[in-house]
Coordinates of C-alpha atoms in Angstrom, one line a residue:
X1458 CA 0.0 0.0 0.0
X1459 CA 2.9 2.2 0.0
X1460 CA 2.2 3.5 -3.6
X1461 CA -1.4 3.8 -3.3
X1462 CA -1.5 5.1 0.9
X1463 CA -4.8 4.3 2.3
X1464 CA -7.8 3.1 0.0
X1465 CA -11.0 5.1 -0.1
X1466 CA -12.8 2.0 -2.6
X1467 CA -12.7 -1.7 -2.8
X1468 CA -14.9 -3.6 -4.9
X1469 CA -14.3 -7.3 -4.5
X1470 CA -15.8 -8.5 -8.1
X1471 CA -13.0 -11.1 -8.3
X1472 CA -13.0 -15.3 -8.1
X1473 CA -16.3 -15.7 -6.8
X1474 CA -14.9 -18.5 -5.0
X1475 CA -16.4 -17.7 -0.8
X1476 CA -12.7 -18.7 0.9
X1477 CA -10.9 -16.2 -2.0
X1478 CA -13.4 -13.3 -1.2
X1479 CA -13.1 -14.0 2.5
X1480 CA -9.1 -13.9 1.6
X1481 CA -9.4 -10.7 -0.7
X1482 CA -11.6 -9.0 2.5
X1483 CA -9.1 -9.9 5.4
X1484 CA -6.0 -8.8 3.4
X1485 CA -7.4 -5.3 2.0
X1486 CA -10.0 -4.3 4.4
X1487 CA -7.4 -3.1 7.0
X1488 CA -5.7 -0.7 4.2
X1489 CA -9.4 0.8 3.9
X1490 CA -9.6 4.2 5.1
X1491 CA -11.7 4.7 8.0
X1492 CA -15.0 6.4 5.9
X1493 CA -14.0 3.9 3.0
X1494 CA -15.8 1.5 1.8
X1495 CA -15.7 -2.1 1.2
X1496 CA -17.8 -3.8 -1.5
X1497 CA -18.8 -7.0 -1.8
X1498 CA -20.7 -8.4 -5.6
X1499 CA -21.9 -11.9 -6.4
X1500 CA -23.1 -13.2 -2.9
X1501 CA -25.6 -15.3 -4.7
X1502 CA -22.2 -17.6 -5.2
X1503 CA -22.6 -18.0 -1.6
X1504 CA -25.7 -20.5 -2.1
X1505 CA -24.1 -22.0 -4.6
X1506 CA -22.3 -25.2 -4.0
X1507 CA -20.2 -25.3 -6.8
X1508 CA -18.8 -22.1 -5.7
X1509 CA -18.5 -23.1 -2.4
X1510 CA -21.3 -22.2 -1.0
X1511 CA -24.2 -24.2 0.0
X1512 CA -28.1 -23.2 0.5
X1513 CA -28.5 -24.6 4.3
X1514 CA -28.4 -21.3 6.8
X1515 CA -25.4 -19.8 6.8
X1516 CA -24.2 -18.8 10.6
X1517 CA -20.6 -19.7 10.2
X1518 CA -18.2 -17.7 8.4
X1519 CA -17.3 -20.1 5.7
X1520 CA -19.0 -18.7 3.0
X1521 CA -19.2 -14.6 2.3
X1522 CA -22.9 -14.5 3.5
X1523 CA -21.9 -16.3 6.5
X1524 CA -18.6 -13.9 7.1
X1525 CA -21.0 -10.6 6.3
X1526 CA -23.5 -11.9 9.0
X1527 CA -20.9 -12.2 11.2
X1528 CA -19.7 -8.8 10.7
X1529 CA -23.7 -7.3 11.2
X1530 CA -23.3 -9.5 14.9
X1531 CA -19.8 -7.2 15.2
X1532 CA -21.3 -4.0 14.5
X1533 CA -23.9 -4.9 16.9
X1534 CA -21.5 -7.3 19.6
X1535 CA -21.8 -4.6 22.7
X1536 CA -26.0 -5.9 22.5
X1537 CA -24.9 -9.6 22.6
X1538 CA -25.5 -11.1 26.3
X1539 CA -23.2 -13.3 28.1
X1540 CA -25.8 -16.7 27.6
X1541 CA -24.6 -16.6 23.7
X1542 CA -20.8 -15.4 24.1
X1543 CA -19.4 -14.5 20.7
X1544 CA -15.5 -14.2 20.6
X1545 CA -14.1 -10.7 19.9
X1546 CA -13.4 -9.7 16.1
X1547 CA -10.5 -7.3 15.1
X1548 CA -13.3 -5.4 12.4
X1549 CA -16.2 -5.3 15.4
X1550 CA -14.9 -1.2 16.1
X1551 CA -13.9 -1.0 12.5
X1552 CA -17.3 -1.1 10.7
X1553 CA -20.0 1.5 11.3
X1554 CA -22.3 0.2 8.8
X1555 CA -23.6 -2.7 6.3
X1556 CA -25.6 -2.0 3.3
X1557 CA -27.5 -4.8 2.2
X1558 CA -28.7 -5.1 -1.7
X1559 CA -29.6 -8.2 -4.0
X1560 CA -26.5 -9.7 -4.0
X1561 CA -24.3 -6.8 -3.0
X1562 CA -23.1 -5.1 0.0
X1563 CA -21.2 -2.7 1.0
X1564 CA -19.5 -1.6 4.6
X1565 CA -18.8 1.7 6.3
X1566 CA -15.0 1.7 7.7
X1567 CA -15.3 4.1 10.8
X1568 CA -15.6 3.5 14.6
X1569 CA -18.0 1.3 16.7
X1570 CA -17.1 2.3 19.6
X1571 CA -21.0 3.4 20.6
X1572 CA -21.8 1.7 24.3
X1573 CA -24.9 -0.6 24.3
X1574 CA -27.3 -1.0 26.3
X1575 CA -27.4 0.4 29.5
X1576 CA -26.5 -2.6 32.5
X1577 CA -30.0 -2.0 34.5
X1578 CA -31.4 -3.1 31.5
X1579 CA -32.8 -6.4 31.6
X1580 CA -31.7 -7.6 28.6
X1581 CA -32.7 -11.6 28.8
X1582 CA -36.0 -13.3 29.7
X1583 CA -36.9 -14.7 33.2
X1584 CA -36.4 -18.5 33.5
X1585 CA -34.4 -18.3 29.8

């Protein structure tokens, strides 16, 4: 990045493949700029199984629709109670937004560093 200094753009239109575009997104997404953004095309490819992908749900982060809803719990992890622990991510004060479109998105580099909820708050249910 020493030619180029910080990048204000990336759009990931590459392999296609989920484990390249997860690749591609954890090499370049820390050059990004904080207000850059990172864009992510073809995640239909992530529900298809010759890609890679497969059309069961998608909570892990093998595929990029299972990484992106990863990164949505991250931009949300100061909500997330102890009963469902979720181990820290290096993007979870990195991202300020996700942009969901028919088989695009795009995230907001910038801080998440907003508290959540306020401890009085009773954040689980009786008995649960």
């Amino acid at each position: 990045m020493a030619e180029t200094g910080p990048l204000d753009i990336v759009i990931d239109d590459g392999s296609h493949i989920s484990k390249h575009v997860i690749g591609s997104f954890d090499a370049l997404f820390p050059h990004v700029r904080p207000g850059g953004l990172y864009v992510i095309e073809d995640l239909q490819m992530s529900y298809w199984p010759s890609f890679g992908g497969s059309e069961e749900p998608q909570p892990g982060t093998t595929t990029r629709v299972g990484m992106l809803k990863d990164l949505v719990d991250g931009l949300n992890h100061r909500e997330l109670t102890d009963r469902h622990p979720r181990p820290p991510r290096s993007t979870d004060a990195l991202i300020s937004a996700v942009h969901f479109y028919h088989n695009l998105a795009v995230l907001e580099k910038g801080g998440n560093t907003e508290p959540g909820a306020p401890a009085w708050l009773v954040r689980t249910m009786a008995g649960a």
